Amino acid sequence: MMHVEVVSREDYLSFIDQQPLGNFMQYPSWAEVKTEWDNDLLGWFDQEQRMVGCCLVLYRKLPGLNKHLAYIPRGPVIDWKSKQLGEWFEPLFEYLRRKNVFSVKMEPPVVRAKWKTPTIKEYLKEVREHELKGKTLRDLGPDEVVGSAEYVQQELRSMGWKEKDGEGGFSAIQPQYVFRLPLEERSLDDVFAGFHTNWRRNVRKADKQGIVVTEGGEQELKEFYELLKVTAERDKFSVRAFSYFDTMYKSMKREDPNRIRLYMARYEGELLASTIATHTNGHTWYLYGASSNEKREKMPNHAIQWKMIQDAHAIGAHTYDFRGISNTLDESDHLYGLLRFKLGFGGEACEFIGEWDYPLQPLLHWAFDMYMKKR
């Protein structure tokens, strides 16, 4: 039998750095970003006392009660292909019960299905031609269904995990659908050739018109934030306080100089676009993006994405991850734009198995769930 215990930051980092399913939301620096949550760095140990799995657990205390919600973002980092998944979760539940946890929420790093760009584009032609409405990726047969993911879902259900259904692929926390650009064993010329013709033209246009993309430092983070507020007002979404981004940048940089990068796309010194990327485990994520309302015809957004892809390739990333998309293939849906821009870079849409809850105390879990639905 395995057991779970708290591990040191050093031991945790040395283990997760070697794991293919490790990601930035399972690193100690992410716990530092989530200042409103308590946290534990946990390790799984086998009978020989070898560390064989890990996870960052975030805790939120219920007001007025000594009860906690436990959240494992894009984790845990375990052997998801194991035929005895229950043997991984029983020691975790035992540990969490001692922490007065009433419910566990997780988003396993397990991909269920993939759709390649040409497949999606062909289907979009059919959708337009027949004026079909309300179509989603699930109406289009995927290019790949990951068989082991189906087994994981069956095992989780049999253990008592409850699957949450996110609207349009968006749960309350992390998107169920992401868009990824594979880089492994591909040259940059090959990657660029995979862009849509107009996207290649826009990258070249930005260069010819004098867009300069550089890596920014901590002192330029405020510029990024001011531009993010402009973007939020235009696209109607809320923005976290500057302190959130300041903490994120400093925490990740301390952990590893390559963990986070700030990009600035300027024209004659004027900031037109700015992004944040993070990198772990051979995987680079496009984390945040901001753009100006001015001079959009100079294509700074295409230029800055190409620079981030080039840098990801240079540090040996096997994947460049554009992160969240909706699953909608209806061009009249306001969420379709999330896919449209990313689709132009080639790559593939990926569906995770989603968000799962485990009620350690079913009655309290139910009451909390009802409360959250009414908010």
PDB file of N, CA, C and O in Angstrom, residues 260-329:
ATOM      1  N   ILE A 260       8.561  31.847 -16.194  1.00  0.00           N
ATOM      2  CA  ILE A 260       7.610  32.854 -16.675  1.00  0.00           C
ATOM      3  C   ILE A 260       8.346  33.901 -17.508  1.00  0.00           C
ATOM      4  O   ILE A 260       9.486  34.259 -17.221  1.00  0.00           O
ATOM      5  N   ARG A 261       7.672  34.349 -18.578  1.00  0.00           N
ATOM      6  CA  ARG A 261       8.231  35.390 -19.438  1.00  0.00           C
ATOM      7  C   ARG A 261       7.141  36.393 -19.793  1.00  0.00           C
ATOM      8  O   ARG A 261       5.994  36.019 -20.041  1.00  0.00           O
ATOM      9  N   LEU A 262       7.541  37.655 -19.793  1.00  0.00           N
ATOM     10  CA  LEU A 262       6.659  38.765 -20.168  1.00  0.00           C
ATOM     11  C   LEU A 262       7.088  39.275 -21.533  1.00  0.00           C
ATOM     12  O   LEU A 262       8.279  39.525 -21.760  1.00  0.00           O
ATOM     13  N   TYR A 263       6.142  39.404 -22.453  1.00  0.00           N
ATOM     14  CA  TYR A 263       6.447  39.855 -23.818  1.00  0.00           C
ATOM     15  C   TYR A 263       5.790  41.200 -24.099  1.00  0.00           C
ATOM     16  O   TYR A 263       4.650  41.440 -23.689  1.00  0.00           O
ATOM     17  N   MET A 264       6.520  42.050 -24.831  1.00  0.00           N
ATOM     18  CA  MET A 264       6.041  43.384 -25.177  1.00  0.00           C
ATOM     19  C   MET A 264       6.177  43.586 -26.688  1.00  0.00           C
ATOM     20  O   MET A 264       7.275  43.435 -27.240  1.00  0.00           O
ATOM     21  N   ALA A 265       5.064  43.892 -27.355  1.00  0.00           N
ATOM     22  CA  ALA A 265       5.093  44.189 -28.791  1.00  0.00           C
ATOM     23  C   ALA A 265       4.864  45.695 -28.966  1.00  0.00           C
ATOM     24  O   ALA A 265       3.797  46.208 -28.622  1.00  0.00           O
ATOM     25  N   ARG A 266       5.870  46.382 -29.500  1.00  0.00           N
ATOM     26  CA  ARG A 266       5.817  47.846 -29.610  1.00  0.00           C
ATOM     27  C   ARG A 266       5.945  48.301 -31.058  1.00  0.00           C
ATOM     28  O   ARG A 266       6.599  47.654 -31.880  1.00  0.00           O
ATOM     29  N   TYR A 267       5.337  49.452 -31.312  1.00  0.00           N
ATOM     30  CA  TYR A 267       5.515  50.147 -32.585  1.00  0.00           C
ATOM     31  C   TYR A 267       5.984  51.566 -32.278  1.00  0.00           C
ATOM     32  O   TYR A 267       5.273  52.329 -31.615  1.00  0.00           O
ATOM     33  N   GLU A 268       7.209  51.855 -32.690  1.00  0.00           N
ATOM     34  CA  GLU A 268       7.820  53.169 -32.409  1.00  0.00           C
ATOM     35  C   GLU A 268       7.716  53.505 -30.917  1.00  0.00           C
ATOM     36  O   GLU A 268       7.392  54.636 -30.539  1.00  0.00           O
ATOM     37  N   GLY A 269       7.946  52.499 -30.084  1.00  0.00           N
ATOM     38  CA  GLY A 269       7.946  52.683 -28.639  1.00  0.00           C
ATOM     39  C   GLY A 269       6.593  52.538 -27.971  1.00  0.00           C
ATOM     40  O   GLY A 269       6.518  52.406 -26.738  1.00  0.00           O
ATOM     41  N   GLU A 270       5.511  52.550 -28.749  1.00  0.00           N
ATOM     42  CA  GLU A 270       4.167  52.446 -28.180  1.00  0.00           C
ATOM     43  C   GLU A 270       3.801  50.976 -27.990  1.00  0.00           C
ATOM     44  O   GLU A 270       3.910  50.166 -28.918  1.00  0.00           O
ATOM     45  N   LEU A 271       3.342  50.615 -26.790  1.00  0.00           N
ATOM     46  CA  LEU A 271       2.976  49.234 -26.494  1.00  0.00           C
ATOM     47  C   LEU A 271       1.612  48.911 -27.111  1.00  0.00           C
ATOM     48  O   LEU A 271       0.605  49.508 -26.746  1.00  0.00           O
ATOM     49  N   LEU A 272       1.607  47.941 -28.051  1.00  0.00           N
ATOM     50  CA  LEU A 272       0.367  47.554 -28.724  1.00  0.00           C
ATOM     51  C   LEU A 272      -0.156  46.205 -28.262  1.00  0.00           C
ATOM     52  O   LEU A 272      -1.352  45.929 -28.381  1.00  0.00           O
ATOM     53  N   ALA A 273       0.726  45.348 -27.762  1.00  0.00           N
ATOM     54  CA  ALA A 273       0.295  44.043 -27.250  1.00  0.00           C
ATOM     55  C   ALA A 273       1.294  43.571 -26.212  1.00  0.00           C
ATOM     56  O   ALA A 273       2.485  43.912 -26.281  1.00  0.00           O
ATOM     57  N   SER A 274       0.806  42.797 -25.251  1.00  0.00           N
ATOM     58  CA  SER A 274       1.677  42.255 -24.209  1.00  0.00           C
ATOM     59  C   SER A 274       1.090  40.927 -23.725  1.00  0.00           C
ATOM     60  O   SER A 274      -0.137  40.791 -23.621  1.00  0.00           O
ATOM     61  N   THR A 275       1.967  39.971 -23.461  1.00  0.00           N
ATOM     62  CA  THR A 275       1.510  38.635 -23.050  1.00  0.00           C
ATOM     63  C   THR A 275       2.396  38.088 -21.939  1.00  0.00           C
ATOM     64  O   THR A 275       3.530  38.542 -21.739  1.00  0.00           O
ATOM     65  N   ILE A 276       1.872  37.083 -21.250  1.00  0.00           N
ATOM     66  CA  ILE A 276       2.647  36.334 -20.254  1.00  0.00           C
ATOM     67  C   ILE A 276       2.604  34.864 -20.650  1.00  0.00           C
ATOM     68  O   ILE A 276       1.538  34.317 -20.954  1.00  0.00           O
ATOM     69  N   ALA A 277       3.778  34.220 -20.662  1.00  0.00           N
ATOM     70  CA  ALA A 277       3.885  32.788 -20.936  1.00  0.00           C
ATOM     71  C   ALA A 277       4.558  32.121 -19.751  1.00  0.00           C
ATOM     72  O   ALA A 277       5.381  32.725 -19.058  1.00  0.00           O
ATOM     73  N   THR A 278       4.212  30.863 -19.528  1.00  0.00           N
ATOM     74  CA  THR A 278       4.861  30.087 -18.474  1.00  0.00           C
ATOM     75  C   THR A 278       5.326  28.749 -19.052  1.00  0.00           C
ATOM     76  O   THR A 278       4.723  28.240 -20.007  1.00  0.00           O
ATOM     77  N   HIS A 279       6.395  28.198 -18.480  1.00  0.00           N
ATOM     78  CA  HIS A 279       6.994  26.985 -19.041  1.00  0.00           C
ATOM     79  C   HIS A 279       7.382  26.013 -17.924  1.00  0.00           C
ATOM     80  O   HIS A 279       8.067  26.389 -16.973  1.00  0.00           O
ATOM     81  N   THR A 280       6.909  24.768 -18.053  1.00  0.00           N
ATOM     82  CA  THR A 280       7.367  23.676 -17.183  1.00  0.00           C
ATOM     83  C   THR A 280       7.286  22.373 -17.973  1.00  0.00           C
ATOM     84  O   THR A 280       6.470  22.249 -18.904  1.00  0.00           O
ATOM     85  N   ASN A 281       8.089  21.404 -17.617  1.00  0.00           N
ATOM     86  CA  ASN A 281       7.945  20.027 -18.098  1.00  0.00           C
ATOM     87  C   ASN A 281       7.844  19.920 -19.623  1.00  0.00           C
ATOM     88  O   ASN A 281       7.036  19.161 -20.159  1.00  0.00           O
ATOM     89  N   GLY A 282       8.642  20.732 -20.331  1.00  0.00           N
ATOM     90  CA  GLY A 282       8.647  20.675 -21.785  1.00  0.00           C
ATOM     91  C   GLY A 282       7.395  21.237 -22.434  1.00  0.00           C
ATOM     92  O   GLY A 282       7.104  20.960 -23.598  1.00  0.00           O
ATOM     93  N   HIS A 283       6.649  22.055 -21.696  1.00  0.00           N
ATOM     94  CA  HIS A 283       5.351  22.555 -22.133  1.00  0.00           C
ATOM     95  C   HIS A 283       5.299  24.054 -21.871  1.00  0.00           C
ATOM     96  O   HIS A 283       5.549  24.495 -20.747  1.00  0.00           O
ATOM     97  N   THR A 284       5.009  24.856 -22.898  1.00  0.00           N
ATOM     98  CA  THR A 284       4.875  26.306 -22.730  1.00  0.00           C
ATOM     99  C   THR A 284       3.410  26.694 -22.886  1.00  0.00           C
ATOM    100  O   THR A 284       2.751  26.284 -23.847  1.00  0.00           O
ATOM    101  N   TRP A 285       2.910  27.475 -21.930  1.00  0.00           N
ATOM    102  CA  TRP A 285       1.519  27.943 -21.960  1.00  0.00           C
ATOM    103  C   TRP A 285       1.447  29.458 -22.194  1.00  0.00           C
ATOM    104  O   TRP A 285       2.183  30.223 -21.559  1.00  0.00           O
ATOM    105  N   TYR A 286       0.552  29.861 -23.080  1.00  0.00           N
ATOM    106  CA  TYR A 286       0.172  31.268 -23.235  1.00  0.00           C
ATOM    107  C   TYR A 286      -0.839  31.553 -22.131  1.00  0.00           C
ATOM    108  O   TYR A 286      -1.966  31.084 -22.155  1.00  0.00           O
ATOM    109  N   LEU A 287      -0.421  32.336 -21.147  1.00  0.00           N
ATOM    110  CA  LEU A 287      -1.198  32.460 -19.916  1.00  0.00           C
ATOM    111  C   LEU A 287      -2.149  33.654 -19.921  1.00  0.00           C
ATOM    112  O   LEU A 287      -3.325  33.539 -19.576  1.00  0.00           O
ATOM    113  N   TYR A 288      -1.640  34.834 -20.289  1.00  0.00           N
ATOM    114  CA  TYR A 288      -2.452  36.059 -20.337  1.00  0.00           C
ATOM    115  C   TYR A 288      -2.061  36.875 -21.553  1.00  0.00           C
ATOM    116  O   TYR A 288      -0.887  36.881 -21.955  1.00  0.00           O
ATOM    117  N   GLY A 289      -3.043  37.570 -22.129  1.00  0.00           N
ATOM    118  CA  GLY A 289      -2.769  38.434 -23.267  1.00  0.00           C
ATOM    119  C   GLY A 289      -3.514  39.758 -23.160  1.00  0.00           C
ATOM    120  O   GLY A 289      -4.645  39.803 -22.664  1.00  0.00           O
ATOM    121  N   ALA A 290      -2.878  40.814 -23.608  1.00  0.00           N
ATOM    122  CA  ALA A 290      -3.487  42.142 -23.602  1.00  0.00           C
ATOM    123  C   ALA A 290      -3.143  42.835 -24.916  1.00  0.00           C
ATOM    124  O   ALA A 290      -2.060  42.627 -25.463  1.00  0.00           O
ATOM    125  N   SER A 291      -4.067  43.639 -25.423  1.00  0.00           N
ATOM    126  CA  SER A 291      -3.800  44.354 -26.674  1.00  0.00           C
ATOM    127  C   SER A 291      -4.486  45.708 -26.684  1.00  0.00           C
ATOM    128  O   SER A 291      -5.536  45.905 -26.062  1.00  0.00           O
ATOM    129  N   SER A 292      -3.898  46.624 -27.412  1.00  0.00           N
ATOM    130  CA  SER A 292      -4.387  47.993 -27.506  1.00  0.00           C
ATOM    131  C   SER A 292      -5.557  48.089 -28.476  1.00  0.00           C
ATOM    132  O   SER A 292      -5.746  47.217 -29.338  1.00  0.00           O
ATOM    133  N   ASN A 293      -6.331  49.147 -28.341  1.00  0.00           N
ATOM    134  CA  ASN A 293      -7.376  49.451 -29.317  1.00  0.00           C
ATOM    135  C   ASN A 293      -6.795  50.169 -30.537  1.00  0.00           C
ATOM    136  O   ASN A 293      -7.494  50.342 -31.540  1.00  0.00           O
ATOM    137  N   GLU A 294      -5.560  50.590 -30.445  1.00  0.00           N
ATOM    138  CA  GLU A 294      -4.919  51.380 -31.500  1.00  0.00           C
ATOM    139  C   GLU A 294      -4.032  50.511 -32.397  1.00  0.00           C
ATOM    140  O   GLU A 294      -3.451  49.520 -31.939  1.00  0.00           O
ATOM    141  N   LYS A 295      -3.966  50.896 -33.668  1.00  0.00           N
ATOM    142  CA  LYS A 295      -3.014  50.312 -34.642  1.00  0.00           C
ATOM    143  C   LYS A 295      -3.104  48.782 -34.721  1.00  0.00           C
ATOM    144  O   LYS A 295      -2.105  48.091 -34.919  1.00  0.00           O
ATOM    145  N   ARG A 296      -4.302  48.272 -34.616  1.00  0.00           N
ATOM    146  CA  ARG A 296      -4.494  46.825 -34.680  1.00  0.00           C
ATOM    147  C   ARG A 296      -4.154  46.277 -36.066  1.00  0.00           C
ATOM    148  O   ARG A 296      -3.808  45.101 -36.216  1.00  0.00           O
ATOM    149  N   GLU A 297      -4.219  47.157 -37.078  1.00  0.00           N
ATOM    150  CA  GLU A 297      -3.901  46.739 -38.448  1.00  0.00           C
ATOM    151  C   GLU A 297      -2.428  46.368 -38.632  1.00  0.00           C
ATOM    152  O   GLU A 297      -2.043  45.753 -39.627  1.00  0.00           O
ATOM    153  N   LYS A 298      -1.608  46.692 -37.651  1.00  0.00           N
ATOM    154  CA  LYS A 298      -0.177  46.347 -37.726  1.00  0.00           C
ATOM    155  C   LYS A 298       0.105  44.934 -37.216  1.00  0.00           C
ATOM    156  O   LYS A 298       1.245  44.495 -37.176  1.00  0.00           O
ATOM    157  N   MET A 299      -0.914  44.255 -36.808  1.00  0.00           N
ATOM    158  CA  MET A 299      -0.864  42.836 -36.436  1.00  0.00           C
ATOM    159  C   MET A 299       0.111  42.507 -35.302  1.00  0.00           C
ATOM    160  O   MET A 299       0.869  41.543 -35.375  1.00  0.00           O
ATOM    161  N   PRO A 300       0.083  43.271 -34.209  1.00  0.00           N
ATOM    162  CA  PRO A 300       0.992  42.969 -33.097  1.00  0.00           C
ATOM    163  C   PRO A 300       0.678  41.632 -32.414  1.00  0.00           C
ATOM    164  O   PRO A 300       1.581  40.981 -31.892  1.00  0.00           O
ATOM    165  N   ASN A 301      -0.601  41.205 -32.437  1.00  0.00           N
ATOM    166  CA  ASN A 301      -0.966  39.957 -31.764  1.00  0.00           C
ATOM    167  C   ASN A 301      -0.389  38.737 -32.477  1.00  0.00           C
ATOM    168  O   ASN A 301       0.030  37.773 -31.826  1.00  0.00           O
ATOM    169  N   HIS A 302      -0.362  38.767 -33.788  1.00  0.00           N
ATOM    170  CA  HIS A 302       0.252  37.672 -34.541  1.00  0.00           C
ATOM    171  C   HIS A 302       1.764  37.651 -34.311  1.00  0.00           C
ATOM    172  O   HIS A 302       2.366  36.593 -34.140  1.00  0.00           O
ATOM    173  N   ALA A 303       2.366  38.838 -34.282  1.00  0.00           N
ATOM    174  CA  ALA A 303       3.822  38.930 -34.087  1.00  0.00           C
ATOM    175  C   ALA A 303       4.231  38.400 -32.714  1.00  0.00           C
ATOM    176  O   ALA A 303       5.227  37.674 -32.585  1.00  0.00           O
ATOM    177  N   ILE A 304       3.452  38.730 -31.694  1.00  0.00           N
ATOM    178  CA  ILE A 304       3.838  38.346 -30.329  1.00  0.00           C
ATOM    179  C   ILE A 304       3.642  36.842 -30.119  1.00  0.00           C
ATOM    180  O   ILE A 304       4.445  36.189 -29.439  1.00  0.00           O
ATOM    181  N   GLN A 305       2.613  36.271 -30.755  1.00  0.00           N
ATOM    182  CA  GLN A 305       2.426  34.821 -30.657  1.00  0.00           C
ATOM    183  C   GLN A 305       3.575  34.078 -31.356  1.00  0.00           C
ATOM    184  O   GLN A 305       4.077  33.072 -30.836  1.00  0.00           O
ATOM    185  N   TRP A 306       3.987  34.570 -32.508  1.00  0.00           N
ATOM    186  CA  TRP A 306       5.083  33.928 -33.235  1.00  0.00           C
ATOM    187  C   TRP A 306       6.377  33.983 -32.431  1.00  0.00           C
ATOM    188  O   TRP A 306       7.124  33.011 -32.362  1.00  0.00           O
ATOM    189  N   LYS A 307       6.614  35.088 -31.756  1.00  0.00           N
ATOM    190  CA  LYS A 307       7.809  35.212 -30.904  1.00  0.00           C
ATOM    191  C   LYS A 307       7.740  34.211 -29.745  1.00  0.00           C
ATOM    192  O   LYS A 307       8.748  33.557 -29.407  1.00  0.00           O
ATOM    193  N   MET A 308       6.580  34.071 -29.124  1.00  0.00           N
ATOM    194  CA  MET A 308       6.440  33.120 -28.015  1.00  0.00           C
ATOM    195  C   MET A 308       6.634  31.684 -28.497  1.00  0.00           C
ATOM    196  O   MET A 308       7.244  30.864 -27.794  1.00  0.00           O
ATOM    197  N   ILE A 309       6.114  31.376 -29.682  1.00  0.00           N
ATOM    198  CA  ILE A 309       6.292  30.035 -30.245  1.00  0.00           C
ATOM    199  C   ILE A 309       7.763  29.777 -30.544  1.00  0.00           C
ATOM    200  O   ILE A 309       8.293  28.688 -30.250  1.00  0.00           O
ATOM    201  N   GLN A 310       8.456  30.772 -31.104  1.00  0.00           N
ATOM    202  CA  GLN A 310       9.886  30.634 -31.383  1.00  0.00           C
ATOM    203  C   GLN A 310      10.678  30.383 -30.102  1.00  0.00           C
ATOM    204  O   GLN A 310      11.576  29.526 -30.065  1.00  0.00           O
ATOM    205  N   ASP A 311      10.357  31.125 -29.051  1.00  0.00           N
ATOM    206  CA  ASP A 311      11.069  30.959 -27.779  1.00  0.00           C
ATOM    207  C   ASP A 311      10.774  29.603 -27.141  1.00  0.00           C
ATOM    208  O   ASP A 311      11.660  28.975 -26.544  1.00  0.00           O
ATOM    209  N   ALA A 312       9.516  29.152 -27.256  1.00  0.00           N
ATOM    210  CA  ALA A 312       9.158  27.828 -26.734  1.00  0.00           C
ATOM    211  C   ALA A 312       9.977  26.756 -27.452  1.00  0.00           C
ATOM    212  O   ALA A 312      10.508  25.832 -26.823  1.00  0.00           O
ATOM    213  N   HIS A 313      10.086  26.878 -28.742  1.00  0.00           N
ATOM    214  CA  HIS A 313      10.870  25.930 -29.546  1.00  0.00           C
ATOM    215  C   HIS A 313      12.335  25.970 -29.132  1.00  0.00           C
ATOM    216  O   HIS A 313      12.986  24.922 -28.999  1.00  0.00           O
ATOM    217  N   ALA A 314      12.862  27.169 -28.899  1.00  0.00           N
ATOM    218  CA  ALA A 314      14.286  27.343 -28.558  1.00  0.00           C
ATOM    219  C   ALA A 314      14.646  26.694 -27.231  1.00  0.00           C
ATOM    220  O   ALA A 314      15.784  26.221 -27.055  1.00  0.00           O
ATOM    221  N   ILE A 315      13.705  26.663 -26.267  1.00  0.00           N
ATOM    222  CA  ILE A 315      14.027  26.050 -24.969  1.00  0.00           C
ATOM    223  C   ILE A 315      13.593  24.582 -24.905  1.00  0.00           C
ATOM    224  O   ILE A 315      13.568  23.975 -23.839  1.00  0.00           O
ATOM    225  N   GLY A 316      13.230  24.031 -26.073  1.00  0.00           N
ATOM    226  CA  GLY A 316      12.965  22.604 -26.152  1.00  0.00           C
ATOM    227  C   GLY A 316      11.563  22.166 -25.791  1.00  0.00           C
ATOM    228  O   GLY A 316      11.350  20.984 -25.485  1.00  0.00           O
ATOM    229  N   ALA A 317      10.593  23.076 -25.836  1.00  0.00           N
ATOM    230  CA  ALA A 317       9.210  22.690 -25.526  1.00  0.00           C
ATOM    231  C   ALA A 317       8.675  21.745 -26.594  1.00  0.00           C
ATOM    232  O   ALA A 317       8.889  21.952 -27.793  1.00  0.00           O
ATOM    233  N   HIS A 318       7.979  20.708 -26.162  1.00  0.00           N
ATOM    234  CA  HIS A 318       7.335  19.810 -27.124  1.00  0.00           C
ATOM    235  C   HIS A 318       5.944  20.298 -27.507  1.00  0.00           C
ATOM    236  O   HIS A 318       5.362  19.860 -28.505  1.00  0.00           O
ATOM    237  N   THR A 319       5.398  21.259 -26.720  1.00  0.00           N
ATOM    238  CA  THR A 319       4.047  21.760 -26.945  1.00  0.00           C
ATOM    239  C   THR A 319       3.968  23.248 -26.626  1.00  0.00           C
ATOM    240  O   THR A 319       4.494  23.698 -25.609  1.00  0.00           O
ATOM    241  N   TYR A 320       3.290  23.997 -27.513  1.00  0.00           N
ATOM    242  CA  TYR A 320       2.922  25.380 -27.203  1.00  0.00           C
ATOM    243  C   TYR A 320       1.410  25.371 -27.011  1.00  0.00           C
ATOM    244  O   TYR A 320       0.656  24.968 -27.894  1.00  0.00           O
ATOM    245  N   ASP A 321       0.973  25.813 -25.845  1.00  0.00           N
ATOM    246  CA  ASP A 321      -0.416  25.671 -25.434  1.00  0.00           C
ATOM    247  C   ASP A 321      -1.104  27.036 -25.397  1.00  0.00           C
ATOM    248  O   ASP A 321      -0.730  27.911 -24.614  1.00  0.00           O
ATOM    249  N   PHE A 322      -2.102  27.214 -26.275  1.00  0.00           N
ATOM    250  CA  PHE A 322      -2.870  28.473 -26.302  1.00  0.00           C
ATOM    251  C   PHE A 322      -3.919  28.523 -25.186  1.00  0.00           C
ATOM    252  O   PHE A 322      -4.628  29.508 -25.058  1.00  0.00           O
ATOM    253  N   ARG A 323      -4.057  27.426 -24.459  1.00  0.00           N
ATOM    254  CA  ARG A 323      -5.012  27.273 -23.365  1.00  0.00           C
ATOM    255  C   ARG A 323      -6.459  27.347 -23.851  1.00  0.00           C
ATOM    256  O   ARG A 323      -6.793  26.867 -24.901  1.00  0.00           O
ATOM    257  N   GLY A 324      -7.345  27.960 -23.087  1.00  0.00           N
ATOM    258  CA  GLY A 324      -8.773  27.734 -23.219  1.00  0.00           C
ATOM    259  C   GLY A 324      -9.440  28.156 -24.512  1.00  0.00           C
ATOM    260  O   GLY A 324      -9.156  29.211 -25.065  1.00  0.00           O
ATOM    261  N   ILE A 325     -10.323  27.278 -24.985  1.00  0.00           N
ATOM    262  CA  ILE A 325     -11.250  27.603 -26.058  1.00  0.00           C
ATOM    263  C   ILE A 325     -12.627  27.112 -25.627  1.00  0.00           C
ATOM    264  O   ILE A 325     -12.757  26.292 -24.723  1.00  0.00           O
ATOM    265  N   SER A 326     -13.657  27.602 -26.295  1.00  0.00           N
ATOM    266  CA  SER A 326     -14.987  27.018 -26.143  1.00  0.00           C
ATOM    267  C   SER A 326     -15.081  25.848 -27.111  1.00  0.00           C
ATOM    268  O   SER A 326     -14.291  25.745 -28.056  1.00  0.00           O
ATOM    269  N   ASN A 327     -16.054  24.978 -26.913  1.00  0.00           N
ATOM    270  CA  ASN A 327     -16.230  23.877 -27.864  1.00  0.00           C
ATOM    271  C   ASN A 327     -17.171  24.251 -29.003  1.00  0.00           C
ATOM    272  O   ASN A 327     -17.461  23.429 -29.868  1.00  0.00           O
ATOM    273  N   THR A 328     -17.616  25.513 -29.068  1.00  0.00           N
ATOM    274  CA  THR A 328     -18.586  25.908 -30.089  1.00  0.00           C
ATOM    275  C   THR A 328     -17.954  26.007 -31.476  1.00  0.00           C
ATOM    276  O   THR A 328     -16.822  26.469 -31.635  1.00  0.00           O
ATOM    277  N   LEU A 329     -18.696  25.532 -32.470  1.00  0.00           N
ATOM    278  CA  LEU A 329     -18.320  25.699 -33.878  1.00  0.00           C
ATOM    279  C   LEU A 329     -19.359  26.548 -34.609  1.00  0.00           C
ATOM    280  O   LEU A 329     -19.461  26.518 -35.831  1.00  0.00           O
TER     281      LEU A 329
END
